[in-house]
Amino acid sequence: METRSDLRTEELLINMGPQHPSTHGVLRLVLTIDGERVVQAVPHIGYLHSSMEKIAEAKTYRQYMPFADRYDYLNAMGNELAYVRAVEKLCGIEVTPRCEYIRVIMAEMNRIASHLVYFGTLGLDTGSWSPFLYCFREREAIIQLFEDTSGQRLLYHYFRIGGLRNDLPSHFCDKLAEFLDYFPARINEYNDLLTNNIIFQRRMQGIGYLSPELCRRYSVTGPNIRGAGIPYDIRRVVGYSVYPELEFDIPTRPEGDAYARHLVRVEEMRQSVRILKQCLEKLPEGEINVKVPRRLKPVVGEVYERVESPRGELACYLISDGSEKPWRLHWRAPSFYNLQVLPELLKGAYVADTVAILGSIDIVLPDVDR
Amino acid sequence: MDAGLDMRTTGTKSDDSILSILRLIVQGIVSIAKSHWVTLVNFWRPTVCERYPHKDKSLDYKPGPGYKGDFALITDKEKGRLRCIACQSCERACPNHCIRVVPAGKGKDRYPAEFYIDVGLCMNCEICVEVCPVDALTMTPDYECSVHDPRDLIRNIKQLTERGMEFDEVSRVR
Ligand code: SF4
Ligand code: SF4
């Protein structure tokens, strides 16, 4: 057969998303592929933009509270925590010890719930259906407790400036203790099901390598940076709320691949269980609310308050001009920063691994777009 | 790191002597057998999923007190009138502007002639309930609000009063 000199191969441009089932929301990835390898990946964001920061300028500090739930919907309690802490710092409000403990309990429960969703959806992304169902069953126990406490199942609006909506319901502590007793055994089960499964391991090991250098360059935080071997956790670095009084480890893995990030999250669930057990023991009696003026007018000034969300460093930057409404509010949303590193991770990866790598950095799209 | 997370398969990726391939096969079989064992254990656990709304059990579910469901206006049974004094605090406080109160009467006899809440617009934040000076408005554990026409989601004073008949106080977590 005659060979023709103008025969050649071409790079192919494919659109992944915005309505792709495995992009965890509405993310559009434009992939340039050469055969089976990704040459370049460009994430297009903004499909879920909801003006969360602009809305704040038109609402009073109290009115904005329920909006804080709504951008990282898997970590609503954590968002509320960041926002109330910022407002309280701005107004110089000190909350009671019981309130602090309950807030930490809620934030840690939400961390477990969020990691369970991550675990389940990563299973889905890599072709395993059962972990998703089992994780959601366990998550249901937490959601039920949230429902009994705050009256809602996903977007709670439970924290208030200077306190909480109400005290814990009478059965809360027993139910939570019961959950904490059986949950670690369930984590072992999930590990047998997914983490130690040889197919999953060989799928996840060695893909999406994130070096410490890359983490620093892109401000990657959360389990992603800890999966690259750097023990950076705001709960330790800043030590906000009652975290300095609690004992817990910060799990890290040196490998930096998708599997390492997965292991860090699994271990974090165990640490959250540890924190919750201590909180239940130490939970002080007493009031939950302090008196706050009806019309909240902070002094002129600005605050930057950081908390550790399940996805990384979550911060609320608030500027007050002395009126009832914030002059400017900005969210340092961890998913936004973590997503920026995706093109670097995808360079040279197989197309089939794209979804697994995306799943392993665990982003929530409304958190990216705000 | 926990003992449950074994890393036995690491490092065998590029090694392809017969022995290591055999070892890998055995490990694969063991790990997959374990996964199946977990599924088998879960097979005997109680089912948690319900075929809503086709099963009676899920229809019976009532959330606890303090659930942020549909709205109700509380009637003062002694005086035989609504507690609401049509002060419109809730209307002003609502972040989504989904309440509309039409006041009538003067001074002490002020009452709401109409009271609309657009449940479709509401984000169930409970700010309106909290600002009410006379505890006249409450959220109830009624959660089944789905309708075919979005206009049916706008509650009027008649519906709100009817639902409020079972309530003497604002529904709160106990
Ligand atoms: S619950 Fe919130 S959004 Fe709904 S009517 Fe009341 S204040 Fe408005
Ligand atoms: S429900 Fe309460 S806040 Fe709203 S108008 Fe009536 S009295 Fe005022």
PDB file of C-alpha atoms in Angstrom, chain A residues 59 62-67 70 130 133-134 137-138 144 147-153 155-158 160 165-171 186 188-199 201-206 251-253 255 259 263-264 266-267 270 294, chain B residues 1-14 24-25 27-29 31-32 34-43 45-46 48-49 61-69 89 92-97 122-127 130-131 171-174:
ATOM      1  CA  LYS A  59     -29.196  42.541  53.470  1.00  0.00           C
ATOM      2  CA  ARG A  62     -28.975  38.930  60.398  1.00  0.00           C
ATOM      3  CA  GLN A  63     -30.796  38.613  57.111  1.00  0.00           C
ATOM      4  CA  TYR A  64     -27.685  37.366  55.343  1.00  0.00           C
ATOM      5  CA  MET A  65     -27.289  34.448  57.756  1.00  0.00           C
ATOM      6  CA  PRO A  66     -29.472  31.948  55.802  1.00  0.00           C
ATOM      7  CA  PHE A  67     -27.665  32.823  52.570  1.00  0.00           C
ATOM      8  CA  ARG A  70     -26.468  28.146  50.489  1.00  0.00           C
ATOM      9  CA  SER A 130     -22.843   0.188  46.676  1.00  0.00           C
ATOM     10  CA  LEU A 133     -25.908   3.779  49.085  1.00  0.00           C
ATOM     11  CA  TYR A 134     -24.195   2.763  52.326  1.00  0.00           C
ATOM     12  CA  ARG A 137     -27.522   5.540  54.885  1.00  0.00           C
ATOM     13  CA  GLU A 138     -24.961   6.623  57.489  1.00  0.00           C
ATOM     14  CA  GLN A 144     -31.857  13.265  61.027  1.00  0.00           C
ATOM     15  CA  GLU A 147     -33.386  17.951  61.318  1.00  0.00           C
ATOM     16  CA  ASP A 148     -34.402  17.404  64.930  1.00  0.00           C
ATOM     17  CA  THR A 149     -32.151  20.249  66.056  1.00  0.00           C
ATOM     18  CA  SER A 150     -32.489  22.905  63.405  1.00  0.00           C
ATOM     19  CA  GLY A 151     -35.711  21.979  61.649  1.00  0.00           C
ATOM     20  CA  GLN A 152     -34.085  21.510  58.266  1.00  0.00           C
ATOM     21  CA  ARG A 153     -32.221  18.730  56.539  1.00  0.00           C
ATOM     22  CA  LEU A 155     -29.680  24.277  54.772  1.00  0.00           C
ATOM     23  CA  TYR A 156     -30.034  24.690  58.481  1.00  0.00           C
ATOM     24  CA  HIS A 157     -29.868  28.335  59.529  1.00  0.00           C
ATOM     25  CA  TYR A 158     -29.158  27.082  63.029  1.00  0.00           C
ATOM     26  CA  ARG A 160     -27.478  32.974  65.233  1.00  0.00           C
ATOM     27  CA  ARG A 165     -31.591  29.008  67.325  1.00  0.00           C
ATOM     28  CA  ASN A 166     -32.364  26.688  70.209  1.00  0.00           C
ATOM     29  CA  ASP A 167     -30.666  24.296  72.585  1.00  0.00           C
ATOM     30  CA  LEU A 168     -30.087  20.669  71.613  1.00  0.00           C
ATOM     31  CA  PRO A 169     -33.199  18.488  71.722  1.00  0.00           C
ATOM     32  CA  SER A 170     -33.369  16.121  74.689  1.00  0.00           C
ATOM     33  CA  HIS A 171     -32.454  12.954  72.762  1.00  0.00           C
ATOM     34  CA  ARG A 186     -18.724   1.149  59.407  1.00  0.00           C
ATOM     35  CA  ASN A 188     -13.728  -0.249  58.292  1.00  0.00           C
ATOM     36  CA  GLU A 189     -16.480  -1.806  56.255  1.00  0.00           C
ATOM     37  CA  TYR A 190     -16.243   0.916  53.656  1.00  0.00           C
ATOM     38  CA  ASN A 191     -12.527   0.426  53.498  1.00  0.00           C
ATOM     39  CA  ASP A 192     -13.055  -3.256  52.762  1.00  0.00           C
ATOM     40  CA  LEU A 193     -15.592  -2.315  50.177  1.00  0.00           C
ATOM     41  CA  LEU A 194     -13.744   0.447  48.361  1.00  0.00           C
ATOM     42  CA  THR A 195     -10.451   1.660  49.808  1.00  0.00           C
ATOM     43  CA  ASN A 196      -8.780  -1.755  50.035  1.00  0.00           C
ATOM     44  CA  ASN A 197     -10.371  -3.043  46.880  1.00  0.00           C
ATOM     45  CA  ILE A 198      -7.566  -3.857  44.477  1.00  0.00           C
ATOM     46  CA  ILE A 199      -9.371  -2.482  41.434  1.00  0.00           C
ATOM     47  CA  GLN A 201      -6.414   1.021  44.454  1.00  0.00           C
ATOM     48  CA  ARG A 202      -4.857   0.423  41.085  1.00  0.00           C
ATOM     49  CA  ARG A 203      -7.226   2.911  39.573  1.00  0.00           C
ATOM     50  CA  MET A 204      -6.374   5.666  42.059  1.00  0.00           C
ATOM     51  CA  GLN A 205      -2.700   5.168  42.819  1.00  0.00           C
ATOM     52  CA  GLY A 206      -0.281   7.323  40.919  1.00  0.00           C
ATOM     53  CA  PRO A 251      -3.704  12.958  59.102  1.00  0.00           C
ATOM     54  CA  THR A 252      -1.250  13.405  56.255  1.00  0.00           C
ATOM     55  CA  ARG A 253       0.042  11.185  53.487  1.00  0.00           C
ATOM     56  CA  GLU A 255       2.343  10.347  48.237  1.00  0.00           C
ATOM     57  CA  TYR A 259      -5.355   7.661  46.592  1.00  0.00           C
ATOM     58  CA  LEU A 263      -6.928   8.045  52.626  1.00  0.00           C
ATOM     59  CA  VAL A 264      -6.627  11.439  54.314  1.00  0.00           C
ATOM     60  CA  VAL A 266     -11.148   8.542  55.445  1.00  0.00           C
ATOM     61  CA  GLU A 267      -8.834   9.165  58.380  1.00  0.00           C
ATOM     62  CA  ARG A 270     -12.152   8.992  62.364  1.00  0.00           C
ATOM     63  CA  ARG A 294     -31.959  44.215  67.936  1.00  0.00           C
TER      64      ARG A 294
ATOM     65  CA  MET B   1      -2.329   5.316  59.823  1.00  0.00           C
ATOM     66  CA  ASP B   2      -4.998   2.813  60.613  1.00  0.00           C
ATOM     67  CA  ALA B   3      -4.329  -0.903  60.268  1.00  0.00           C
ATOM     68  CA  GLY B   4      -7.543  -1.320  58.294  1.00  0.00           C
ATOM     69  CA  LEU B   5      -6.020   0.453  55.334  1.00  0.00           C
ATOM     70  CA  ASP B   6      -3.558  -1.966  53.907  1.00  0.00           C
ATOM     71  CA  MET B   7      -1.183  -0.884  51.232  1.00  0.00           C
ATOM     72  CA  ARG B   8      -0.093  -4.355  50.168  1.00  0.00           C
ATOM     73  CA  THR B   9      -0.583  -3.767  46.519  1.00  0.00           C
ATOM     74  CA  THR B  10       1.630  -0.693  46.329  1.00  0.00           C
ATOM     75  CA  GLY B  11       4.835  -1.233  44.497  1.00  0.00           C
ATOM     76  CA  THR B  12       3.692  -4.264  42.532  1.00  0.00           C
ATOM     77  CA  LYS B  13       2.660  -2.233  39.557  1.00  0.00           C
ATOM     78  CA  SER B  14       5.700  -2.555  37.353  1.00  0.00           C
ATOM     79  CA  LEU B  24      -1.453 -10.089  42.756  1.00  0.00           C
ATOM     80  CA  ILE B  25      -4.133 -12.473  41.543  1.00  0.00           C
ATOM     81  CA  GLN B  27      -4.639 -10.478  46.586  1.00  0.00           C
ATOM     82  CA  GLY B  28      -7.205  -9.418  44.025  1.00  0.00           C
ATOM     83  CA  ILE B  29      -9.406 -12.386  44.775  1.00  0.00           C
ATOM     84  CA  SER B  31      -9.938  -8.093  48.300  1.00  0.00           C
ATOM     85  CA  ILE B  32     -12.874  -8.672  45.993  1.00  0.00           C
ATOM     86  CA  LYS B  34     -13.990  -9.029  51.137  1.00  0.00           C
ATOM     87  CA  SER B  35     -15.980  -6.447  49.209  1.00  0.00           C
ATOM     88  CA  HIS B  36     -18.623  -9.027  48.483  1.00  0.00           C
ATOM     89  CA  TRP B  37     -18.682 -10.040  52.108  1.00  0.00           C
ATOM     90  CA  VAL B  38     -19.504  -6.437  53.071  1.00  0.00           C
ATOM     91  CA  THR B  39     -22.319  -6.401  50.552  1.00  0.00           C
ATOM     92  CA  LEU B  40     -23.604  -9.687  51.955  1.00  0.00           C
ATOM     93  CA  VAL B  41     -23.558  -8.339  55.519  1.00  0.00           C
ATOM     94  CA  ASN B  42     -25.475  -5.271  54.408  1.00  0.00           C
ATOM     95  CA  PHE B  43     -27.950  -7.450  52.573  1.00  0.00           C
ATOM     96  CA  ARG B  45     -29.426  -5.205  57.543  1.00  0.00           C
ATOM     97  CA  PRO B  46     -32.807  -3.496  57.726  1.00  0.00           C
ATOM     98  CA  VAL B  48     -33.786   2.155  55.108  1.00  0.00           C
ATOM     99  CA  CYS B  49     -35.106   3.258  51.736  1.00  0.00           C
ATOM    100  CA  TYR B  61     -43.593  10.348  59.111  1.00  0.00           C
ATOM    101  CA  LYS B  62     -43.983  13.524  61.123  1.00  0.00           C
ATOM    102  CA  PRO B  63     -40.954  15.662  61.807  1.00  0.00           C
ATOM    103  CA  GLY B  64     -40.419  16.739  65.382  1.00  0.00           C
ATOM    104  CA  PRO B  65     -41.580  20.058  66.853  1.00  0.00           C
ATOM    105  CA  GLY B  66     -39.555  22.980  65.599  1.00  0.00           C
ATOM    106  CA  TYR B  67     -39.470  21.668  62.042  1.00  0.00           C
ATOM    107  CA  LYS B  68     -39.452  24.493  59.522  1.00  0.00           C
ATOM    108  CA  GLY B  69     -42.388  23.477  57.396  1.00  0.00           C
ATOM    109  CA  SER B  89     -42.388  43.369  61.168  1.00  0.00           C
ATOM    110  CA  ARG B  92     -39.923  43.963  56.591  1.00  0.00           C
ATOM    111  CA  ALA B  93     -37.591  41.329  58.028  1.00  0.00           C
ATOM    112  CA  CYS B  94     -38.066  38.664  55.382  1.00  0.00           C
ATOM    113  CA  PRO B  95     -34.892  38.527  53.268  1.00  0.00           C
ATOM    114  CA  ASN B  96     -36.799  37.282  50.219  1.00  0.00           C
ATOM    115  CA  HIS B  97     -39.782  39.657  50.451  1.00  0.00           C
ATOM    116  CA  CYS B 122     -39.583  31.258  50.969  1.00  0.00           C
ATOM    117  CA  MET B 123     -36.282  29.729  52.002  1.00  0.00           C
ATOM    118  CA  ASN B 124     -37.505  28.483  55.381  1.00  0.00           C
ATOM    119  CA  CYS B 125     -35.153  30.600  57.435  1.00  0.00           C
ATOM    120  CA  GLU B 126     -37.624  31.375  60.222  1.00  0.00           C
ATOM    121  CA  ILE B 127     -36.566  35.017  60.545  1.00  0.00           C
ATOM    122  CA  GLU B 130     -38.416  35.247  65.293  1.00  0.00           C
ATOM    123  CA  VAL B 131     -39.154  38.929  64.753  1.00  0.00           C
ATOM    124  CA  SER B 171     -43.621  25.256  67.451  1.00  0.00           C
ATOM    125  CA  ARG B 172     -40.176  24.897  69.047  1.00  0.00           C
ATOM    126  CA  VAL B 173     -37.569  22.183  69.541  1.00  0.00           C
ATOM    127  CA  ARG B 174     -37.866  20.420  72.866  1.00  0.00           C
TER     128      ARG B 174
END
